[in-house]
Short mmCIF file of C-alpha atoms and ligand atoms in Angstrom, two decimals:
data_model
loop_
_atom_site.label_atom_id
_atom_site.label_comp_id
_atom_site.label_asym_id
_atom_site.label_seq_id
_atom_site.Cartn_x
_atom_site.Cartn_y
_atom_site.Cartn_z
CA UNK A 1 87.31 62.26 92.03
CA UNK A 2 86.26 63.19 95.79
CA UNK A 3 82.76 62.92 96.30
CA UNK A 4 81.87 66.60 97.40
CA UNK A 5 79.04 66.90 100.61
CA UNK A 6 78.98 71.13 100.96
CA UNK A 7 78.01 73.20 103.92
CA UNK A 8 77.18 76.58 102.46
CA UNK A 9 77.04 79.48 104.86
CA UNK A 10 75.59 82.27 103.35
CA UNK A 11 72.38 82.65 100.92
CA UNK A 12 72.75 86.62 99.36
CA UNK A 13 73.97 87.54 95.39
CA UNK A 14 77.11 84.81 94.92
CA UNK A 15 75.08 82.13 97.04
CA UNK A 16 72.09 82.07 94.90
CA UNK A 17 74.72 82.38 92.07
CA UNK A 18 76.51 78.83 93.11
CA UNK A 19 73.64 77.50 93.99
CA UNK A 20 72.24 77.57 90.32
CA UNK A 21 75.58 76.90 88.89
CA UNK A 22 76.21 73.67 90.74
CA UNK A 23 72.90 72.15 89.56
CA UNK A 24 74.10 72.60 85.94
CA UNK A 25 77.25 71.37 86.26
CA UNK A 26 77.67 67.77 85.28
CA UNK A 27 81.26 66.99 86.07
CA UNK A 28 81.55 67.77 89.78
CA UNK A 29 80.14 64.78 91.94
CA UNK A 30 78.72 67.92 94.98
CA UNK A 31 75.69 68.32 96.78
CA UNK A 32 74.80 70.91 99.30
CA UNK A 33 73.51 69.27 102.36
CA UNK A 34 72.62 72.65 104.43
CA UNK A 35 72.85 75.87 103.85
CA UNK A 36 73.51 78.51 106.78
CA UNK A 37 71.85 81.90 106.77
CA UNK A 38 71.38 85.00 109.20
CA UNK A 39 67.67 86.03 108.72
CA UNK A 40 64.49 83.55 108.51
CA UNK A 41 62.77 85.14 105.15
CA UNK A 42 61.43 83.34 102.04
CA UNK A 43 64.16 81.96 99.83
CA UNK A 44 64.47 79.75 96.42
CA UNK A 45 65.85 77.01 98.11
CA UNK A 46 64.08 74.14 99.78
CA UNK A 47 63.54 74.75 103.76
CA UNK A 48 64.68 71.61 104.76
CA UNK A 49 68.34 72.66 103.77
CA UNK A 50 68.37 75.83 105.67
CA UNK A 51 69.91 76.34 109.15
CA UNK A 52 70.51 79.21 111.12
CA UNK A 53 72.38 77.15 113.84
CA UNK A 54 76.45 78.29 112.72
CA UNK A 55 77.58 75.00 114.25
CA UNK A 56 75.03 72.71 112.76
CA UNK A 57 77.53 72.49 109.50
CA UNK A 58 81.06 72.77 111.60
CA UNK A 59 80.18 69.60 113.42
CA UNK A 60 78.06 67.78 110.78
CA UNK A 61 80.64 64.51 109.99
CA UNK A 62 78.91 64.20 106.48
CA UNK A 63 80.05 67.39 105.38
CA UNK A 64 83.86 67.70 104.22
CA UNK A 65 83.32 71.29 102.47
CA UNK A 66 82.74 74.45 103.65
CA UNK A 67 81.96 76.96 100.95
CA UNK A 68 81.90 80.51 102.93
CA UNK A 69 80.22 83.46 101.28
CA UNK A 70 78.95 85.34 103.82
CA UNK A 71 79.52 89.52 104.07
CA UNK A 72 81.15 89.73 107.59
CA UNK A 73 84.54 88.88 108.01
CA UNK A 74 84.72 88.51 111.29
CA UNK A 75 82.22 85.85 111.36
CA UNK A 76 83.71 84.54 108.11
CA UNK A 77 86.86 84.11 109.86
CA UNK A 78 85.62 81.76 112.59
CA UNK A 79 83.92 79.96 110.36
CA UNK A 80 86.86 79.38 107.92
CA UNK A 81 88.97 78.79 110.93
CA UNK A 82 86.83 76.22 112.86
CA UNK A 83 86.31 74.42 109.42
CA UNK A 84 89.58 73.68 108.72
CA UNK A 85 90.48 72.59 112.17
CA UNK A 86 87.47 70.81 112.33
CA UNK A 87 89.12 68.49 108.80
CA UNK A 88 86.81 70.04 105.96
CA UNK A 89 88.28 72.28 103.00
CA UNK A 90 87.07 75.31 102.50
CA UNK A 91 86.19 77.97 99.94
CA UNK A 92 86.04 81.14 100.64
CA UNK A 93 85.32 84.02 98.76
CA UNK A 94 86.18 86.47 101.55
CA UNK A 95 88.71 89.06 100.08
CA UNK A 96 88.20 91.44 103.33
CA UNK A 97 89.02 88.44 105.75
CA UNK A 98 91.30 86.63 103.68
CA UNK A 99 93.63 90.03 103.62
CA UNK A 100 93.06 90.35 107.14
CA UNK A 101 94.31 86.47 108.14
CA UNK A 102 95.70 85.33 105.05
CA UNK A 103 99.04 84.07 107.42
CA UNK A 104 97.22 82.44 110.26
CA UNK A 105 94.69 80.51 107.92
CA UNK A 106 97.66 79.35 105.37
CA UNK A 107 99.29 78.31 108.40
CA UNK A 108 96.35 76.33 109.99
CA UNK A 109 95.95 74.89 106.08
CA UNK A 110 99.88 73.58 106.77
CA UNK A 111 98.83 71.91 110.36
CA UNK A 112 95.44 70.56 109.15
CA UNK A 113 96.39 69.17 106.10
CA UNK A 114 93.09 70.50 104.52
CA UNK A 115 93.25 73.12 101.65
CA UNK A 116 91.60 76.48 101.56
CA UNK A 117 90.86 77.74 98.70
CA UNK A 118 89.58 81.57 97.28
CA UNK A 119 90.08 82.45 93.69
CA UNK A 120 86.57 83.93 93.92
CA UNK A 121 87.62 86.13 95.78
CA UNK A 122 89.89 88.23 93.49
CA UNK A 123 88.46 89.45 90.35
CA UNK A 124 85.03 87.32 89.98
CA UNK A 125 85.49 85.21 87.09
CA UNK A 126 89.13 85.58 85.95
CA UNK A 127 91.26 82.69 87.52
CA UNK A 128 93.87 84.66 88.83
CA UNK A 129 95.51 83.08 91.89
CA UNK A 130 95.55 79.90 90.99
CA UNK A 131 97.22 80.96 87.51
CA UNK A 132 99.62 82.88 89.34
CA UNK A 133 100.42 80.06 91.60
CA UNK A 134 100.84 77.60 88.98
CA UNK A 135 102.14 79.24 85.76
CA UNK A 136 104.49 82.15 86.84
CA UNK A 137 106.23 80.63 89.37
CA UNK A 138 109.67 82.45 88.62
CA UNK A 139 110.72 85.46 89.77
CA UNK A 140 110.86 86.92 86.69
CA UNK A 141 107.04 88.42 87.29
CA UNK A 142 107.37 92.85 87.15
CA UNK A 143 104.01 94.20 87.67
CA UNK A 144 100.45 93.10 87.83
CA UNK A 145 98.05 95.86 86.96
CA UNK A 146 94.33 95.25 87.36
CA UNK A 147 90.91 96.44 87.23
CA UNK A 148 89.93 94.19 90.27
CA UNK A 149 86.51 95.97 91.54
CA UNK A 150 83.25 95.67 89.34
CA UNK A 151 81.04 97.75 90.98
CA UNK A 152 83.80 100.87 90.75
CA UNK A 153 84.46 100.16 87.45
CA UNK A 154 80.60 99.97 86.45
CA UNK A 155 79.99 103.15 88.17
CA UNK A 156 83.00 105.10 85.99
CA UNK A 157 81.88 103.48 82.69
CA UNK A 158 78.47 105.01 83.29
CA UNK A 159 79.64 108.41 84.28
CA UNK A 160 82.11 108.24 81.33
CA UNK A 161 80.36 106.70 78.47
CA UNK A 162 76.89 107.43 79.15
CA UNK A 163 77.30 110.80 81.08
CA UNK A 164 75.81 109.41 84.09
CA UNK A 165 75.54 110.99 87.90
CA UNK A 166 77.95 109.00 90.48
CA UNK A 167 74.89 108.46 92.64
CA UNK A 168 72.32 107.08 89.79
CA UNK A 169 75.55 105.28 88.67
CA UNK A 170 76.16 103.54 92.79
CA UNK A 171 72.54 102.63 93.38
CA UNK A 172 72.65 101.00 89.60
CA UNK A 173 75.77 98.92 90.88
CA UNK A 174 73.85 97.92 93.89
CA UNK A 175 70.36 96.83 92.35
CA UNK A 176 72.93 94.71 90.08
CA UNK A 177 74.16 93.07 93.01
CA UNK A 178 77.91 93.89 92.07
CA UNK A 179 78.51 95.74 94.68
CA UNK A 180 79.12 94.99 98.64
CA UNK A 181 76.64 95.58 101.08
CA UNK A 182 78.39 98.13 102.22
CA UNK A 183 79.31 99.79 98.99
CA UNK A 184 81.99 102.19 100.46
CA UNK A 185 84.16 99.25 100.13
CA UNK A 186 83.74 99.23 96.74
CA UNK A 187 83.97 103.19 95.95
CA UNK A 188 86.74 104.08 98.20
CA UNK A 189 89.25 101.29 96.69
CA UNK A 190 89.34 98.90 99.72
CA UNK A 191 87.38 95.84 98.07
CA UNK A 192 90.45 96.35 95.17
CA UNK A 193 93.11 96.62 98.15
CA UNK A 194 91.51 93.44 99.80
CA UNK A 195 92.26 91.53 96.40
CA UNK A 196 95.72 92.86 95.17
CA UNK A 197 96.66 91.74 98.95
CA UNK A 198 95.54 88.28 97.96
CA UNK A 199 97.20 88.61 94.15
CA UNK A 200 100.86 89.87 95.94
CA UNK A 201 100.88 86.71 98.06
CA UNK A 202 100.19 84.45 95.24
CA UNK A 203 102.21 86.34 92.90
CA UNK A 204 105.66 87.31 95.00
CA UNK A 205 105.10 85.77 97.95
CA UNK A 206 104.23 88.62 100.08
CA UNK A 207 102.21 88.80 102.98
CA UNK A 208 101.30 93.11 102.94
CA UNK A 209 99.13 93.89 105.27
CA UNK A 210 96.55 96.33 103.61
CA UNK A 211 97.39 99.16 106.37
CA UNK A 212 100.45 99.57 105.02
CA UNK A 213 99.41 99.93 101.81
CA UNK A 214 98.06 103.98 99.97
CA UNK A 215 94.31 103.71 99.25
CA UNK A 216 92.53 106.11 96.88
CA UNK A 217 89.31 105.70 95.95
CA UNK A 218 86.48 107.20 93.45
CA UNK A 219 84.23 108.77 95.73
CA UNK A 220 85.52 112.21 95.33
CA UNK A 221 85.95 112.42 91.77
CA UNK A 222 84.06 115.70 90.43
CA UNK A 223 83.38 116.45 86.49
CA UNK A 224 86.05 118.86 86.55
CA UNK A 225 88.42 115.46 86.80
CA UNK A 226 86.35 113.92 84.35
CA UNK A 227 86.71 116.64 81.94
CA UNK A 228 89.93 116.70 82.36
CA UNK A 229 90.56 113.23 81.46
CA UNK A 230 88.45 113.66 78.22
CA UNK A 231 90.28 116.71 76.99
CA UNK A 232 92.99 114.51 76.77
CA UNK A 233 91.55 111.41 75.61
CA UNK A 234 92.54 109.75 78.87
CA UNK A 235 89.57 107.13 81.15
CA UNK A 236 89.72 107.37 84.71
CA UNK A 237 89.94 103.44 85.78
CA UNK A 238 90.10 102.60 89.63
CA UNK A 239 93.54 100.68 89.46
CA UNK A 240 95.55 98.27 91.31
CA UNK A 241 98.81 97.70 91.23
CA UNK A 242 101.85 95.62 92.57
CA UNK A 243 104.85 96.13 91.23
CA UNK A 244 109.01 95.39 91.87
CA UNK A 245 110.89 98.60 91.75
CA UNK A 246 114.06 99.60 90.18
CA UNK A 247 115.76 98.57 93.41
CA UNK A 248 113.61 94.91 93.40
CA UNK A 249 111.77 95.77 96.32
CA UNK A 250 107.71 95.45 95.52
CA UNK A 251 105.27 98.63 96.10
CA UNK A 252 101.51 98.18 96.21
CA UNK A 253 98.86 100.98 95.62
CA UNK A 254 95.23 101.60 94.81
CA UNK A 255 94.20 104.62 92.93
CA UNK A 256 92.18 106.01 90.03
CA UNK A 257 94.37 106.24 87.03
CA UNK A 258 94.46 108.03 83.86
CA UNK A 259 94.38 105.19 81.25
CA UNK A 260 95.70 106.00 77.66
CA UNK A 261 93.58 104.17 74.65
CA UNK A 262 96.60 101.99 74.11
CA UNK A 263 96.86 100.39 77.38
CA UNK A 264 95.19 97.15 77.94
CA UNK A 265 92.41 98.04 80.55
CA UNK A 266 91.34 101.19 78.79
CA UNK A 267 88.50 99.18 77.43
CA UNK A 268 87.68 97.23 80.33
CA UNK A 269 84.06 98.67 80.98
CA UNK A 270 81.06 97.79 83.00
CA UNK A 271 81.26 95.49 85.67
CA UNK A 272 83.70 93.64 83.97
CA UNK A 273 87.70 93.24 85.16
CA UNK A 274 91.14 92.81 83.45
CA UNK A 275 94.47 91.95 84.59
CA UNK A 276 97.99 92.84 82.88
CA UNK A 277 100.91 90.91 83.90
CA UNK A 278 104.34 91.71 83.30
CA UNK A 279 107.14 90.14 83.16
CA UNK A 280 111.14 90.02 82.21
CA UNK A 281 110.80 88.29 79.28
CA UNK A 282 107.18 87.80 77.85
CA UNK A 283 106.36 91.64 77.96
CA UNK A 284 102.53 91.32 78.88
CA UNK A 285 99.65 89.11 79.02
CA UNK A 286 96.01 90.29 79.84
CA UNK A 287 93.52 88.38 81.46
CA UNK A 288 89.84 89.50 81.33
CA UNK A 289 86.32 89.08 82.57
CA UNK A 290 83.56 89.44 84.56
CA UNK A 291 84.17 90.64 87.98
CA UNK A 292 81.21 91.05 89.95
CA UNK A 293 77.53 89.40 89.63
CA UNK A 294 76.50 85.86 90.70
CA UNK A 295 76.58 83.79 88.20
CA UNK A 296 80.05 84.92 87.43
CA UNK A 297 81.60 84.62 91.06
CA UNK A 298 79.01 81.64 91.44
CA UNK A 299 81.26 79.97 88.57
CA UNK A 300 84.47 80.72 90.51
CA UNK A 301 83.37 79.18 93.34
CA UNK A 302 82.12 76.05 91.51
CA UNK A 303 85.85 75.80 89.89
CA UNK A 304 87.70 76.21 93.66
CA UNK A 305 84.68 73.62 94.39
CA UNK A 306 85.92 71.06 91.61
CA UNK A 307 89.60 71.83 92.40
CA UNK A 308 88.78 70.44 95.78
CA UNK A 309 87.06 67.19 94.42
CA UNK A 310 91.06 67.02 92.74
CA UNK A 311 92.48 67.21 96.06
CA UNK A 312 93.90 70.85 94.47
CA UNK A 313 95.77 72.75 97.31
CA UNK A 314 97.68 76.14 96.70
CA UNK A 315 101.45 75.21 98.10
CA UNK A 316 102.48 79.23 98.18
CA UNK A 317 105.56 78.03 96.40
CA UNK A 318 106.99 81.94 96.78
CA UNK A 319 106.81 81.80 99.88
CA UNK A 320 109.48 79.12 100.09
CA UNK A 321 111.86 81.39 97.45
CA UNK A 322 114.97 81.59 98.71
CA UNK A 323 115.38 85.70 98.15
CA UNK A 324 111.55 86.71 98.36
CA UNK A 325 111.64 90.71 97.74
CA UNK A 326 111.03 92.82 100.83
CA UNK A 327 108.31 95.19 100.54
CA UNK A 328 108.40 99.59 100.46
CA UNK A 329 106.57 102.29 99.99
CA UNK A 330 109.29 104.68 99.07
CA UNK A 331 108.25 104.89 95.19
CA UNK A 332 107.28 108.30 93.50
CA UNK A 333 104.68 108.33 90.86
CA UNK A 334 102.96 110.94 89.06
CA UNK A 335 100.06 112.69 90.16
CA UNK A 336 97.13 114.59 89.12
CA UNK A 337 95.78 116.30 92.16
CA UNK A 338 92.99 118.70 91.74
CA UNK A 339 92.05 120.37 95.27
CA UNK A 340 89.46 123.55 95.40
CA UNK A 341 90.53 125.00 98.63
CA UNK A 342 94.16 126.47 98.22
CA UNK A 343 95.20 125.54 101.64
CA UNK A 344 94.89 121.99 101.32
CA UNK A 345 98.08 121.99 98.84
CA UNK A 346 99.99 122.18 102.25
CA UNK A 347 99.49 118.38 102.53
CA UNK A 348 100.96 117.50 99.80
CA UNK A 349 104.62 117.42 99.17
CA UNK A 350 105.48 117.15 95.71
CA UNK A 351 109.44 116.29 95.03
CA UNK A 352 108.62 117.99 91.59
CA UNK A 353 105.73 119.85 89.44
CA UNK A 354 105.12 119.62 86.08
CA UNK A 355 102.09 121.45 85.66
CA UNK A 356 100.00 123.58 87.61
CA UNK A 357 96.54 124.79 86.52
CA UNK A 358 94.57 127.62 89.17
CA UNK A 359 91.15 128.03 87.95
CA UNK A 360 88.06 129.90 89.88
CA UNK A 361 86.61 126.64 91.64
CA UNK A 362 88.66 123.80 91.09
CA UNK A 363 92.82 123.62 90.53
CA UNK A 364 95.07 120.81 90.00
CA UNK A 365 99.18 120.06 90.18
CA UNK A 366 100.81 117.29 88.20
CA UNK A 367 104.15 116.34 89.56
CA UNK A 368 105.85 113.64 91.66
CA UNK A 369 105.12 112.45 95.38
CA UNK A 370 106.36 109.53 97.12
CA UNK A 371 103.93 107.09 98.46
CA UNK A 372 105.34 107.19 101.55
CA UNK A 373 104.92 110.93 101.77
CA UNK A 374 100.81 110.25 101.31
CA UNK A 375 100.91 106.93 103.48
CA UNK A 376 101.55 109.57 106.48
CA UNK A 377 98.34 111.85 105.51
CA UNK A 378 96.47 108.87 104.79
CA UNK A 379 94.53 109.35 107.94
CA UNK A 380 93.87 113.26 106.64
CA UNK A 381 92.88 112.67 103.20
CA UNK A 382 90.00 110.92 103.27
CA UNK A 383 88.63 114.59 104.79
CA UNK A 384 90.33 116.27 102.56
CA UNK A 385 87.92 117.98 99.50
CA UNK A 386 90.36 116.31 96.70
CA UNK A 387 91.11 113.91 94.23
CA UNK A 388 94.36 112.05 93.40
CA UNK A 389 95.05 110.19 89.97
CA UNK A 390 97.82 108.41 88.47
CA UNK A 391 99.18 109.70 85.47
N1 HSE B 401 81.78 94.18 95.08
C1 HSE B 401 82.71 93.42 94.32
C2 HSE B 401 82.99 94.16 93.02
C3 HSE B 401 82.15 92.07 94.06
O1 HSE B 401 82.23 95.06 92.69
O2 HSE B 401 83.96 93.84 92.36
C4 HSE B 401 83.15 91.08 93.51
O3 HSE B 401 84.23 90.89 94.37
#
């Protein structure tokens, strides 16, 4: 086993989280030698290890890992980069800048020889990638379905189980420390984006970049919505999905979802996360856990940590498929779309309704619409006074 000698940039919720996980664990031979932070404050962590110098750990020949768990992925982005051409591996836990340079950085990992690795990034706890990269490595894989953003999930659980307020329900998220610093990434269904980016790659060997992709968060979600889910015994869950179509091409979106009480996630509460995979011939498998807090994303990072002191790389083994599956948008799923200002409808172009429902402040229209039709608003709907579910 590699004797580990860790650089640690960053100090905030999954820092301190590693930092007390590492001293209990007893099996990985790693010691953090300095530890690189933005801000000169107090902090539980002896002062001789801290640095504010960013190249202090880059060019420090005793370190050979890089653990990055910093907010801005810019910055996290040189760092990784420099790292790994500078012969350390590297964990990251970066989903924003990972999605962003996920093909430049595997690349550099090829040229380098050193292994980045980031299953802390996607979904906390739950060892997703490097599960996808190992077990299901057929192309036999139909779907992945997930829960993939704590704080969003936390928030939801609150308004639906304890009849909450969204904003009592976001600050709780953030004095929790599940959610980002800046917890629109969180709400509006980017932080879940960020990851099912990272899942696609490792699951069908897709590099999507998330622009391409329909977004729909939580922030807009009004009691009438969450009414209307109850009437019906249906949860709103923020969900995120990747999936082959009937043609084998693969669609990705992110959107809150009407959950029924016999799929899988519908009891996936609090901060917590679940995955369903599905396949040709094994039907489904769930995976579940914590997916925001530090000591649970602290313990991800320890196991990418330990898979380093095994030499572990990810080899992107889909990426070398033969017949990899191209990727489209042009999939129509069903839609609940409530809008309170009757000339809004005009954006949306439904190929068919089911159900219309015109009340005195709020309305909604279930029926079809093709993701690519709402790609082309997607600049528009943020603005718009309305909220989109998946039936
Ligand atoms: N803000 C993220 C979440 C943290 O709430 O899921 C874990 O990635």
């Amino acid at each position: 086993m590699k004797k580990l000698n860790i650089g640690l940039y960053g100090f905030g919720v999954v820092g301190q989280g590693l930092y007390v996980v590492l001293q209990k664990s007893k099996t990985v031979d790693a010691k953090i030698l300095s530890v690189c932070v933005k801000h000169d404050k107090e902090r539980k962590i002896s002062r001789e290890l801290l640095t504010r110098d960013q190249n202090k750990i880059l060019n420090d020949p005793a370190i050979n890992v890089v653990v990055e768990l910093i907010d801005d992925a810019e910055e996290a982005y040189h760092i990784v980069k420099k790292a790994l051409l500078n012969g350390k591996d590297v964990v990251s836990g970066n989903k924003k800048m990972l999605a962003a340079h996920l093909e430049e950085l595997i690349q550099i990992q090829k040229e380098s020889g050193r292994s980045l690795l980031y299953d802390a990034s996607a979904c906390g706890s739950i060892p997703i990638i490097r599960n996808l990269e190992e077990y299901y490595d057929n192309d036999l894989l139909n779907s992945i379905t997930g829960i993939l953003n704590g704080s969003s999930n936390y928030i939801l659980t609150q308004i639906f189980k304890r009849n909450k307020d969204y904003s009592s329900a976001l600050k709780e998220a953030q004095e929790l420390g599940f959610a980002e610093s800046n917890p629109n990434l969180d709400i509006n269904g980017s932080d879940s984006l960020y990851k099912l980016v990272i899942i696609t790659t490792h699951a069908f060997g897709l590099l999507v970049s998330p622009d391409e992709i329909f977004r729909f968060g939580i922030d807009k979600i009004q009691n009438f919505d969450v009414q209307f889910a109850k009437e019906k015994g249906l949860k709103i869950k923020l969900v995120a999905k990747v999936m082959k179509t009937e043609t084998g091409e693969v669609s990705l979106f992110v959107a809150p979802s009407f959950v029924r009480k016999e799929e899988y996630i519908f009891n996936v509460e609090e901060e917590y996360n679940g995955v369903v995979i599905e396949g040709e011939f094994y039907e489904k498998q769930f995976m579940f856990g914590k997916g925001a807090g530090a000591f649970p994303t602290g313990s991800a990072v320890l196991s990418d940590i330990t898979a380093l002191s095994h030499n572990y790389k990810y080899e992107y083994k889909k990426q070398k498929y033969f017949k990899r599956p191209a990727f489209t948008n042009s999939v129509s799923l069903t839609f609940y779309l409530r809008y309170n200002r009757k000339d809004d409808l005009r954006y949306f172009d439904f190929e068919e309704v089911y159900e219309q429902y015109t009340g005195r402040g709020s309305n909604y229209v279930i029926g079809k619409i093709n993701l690519e039709k709402l790609i082309k608003i997607k600049d528009v709907l943020p603005g718009l006074p309305v909220f989109l579910g998946v039936m």
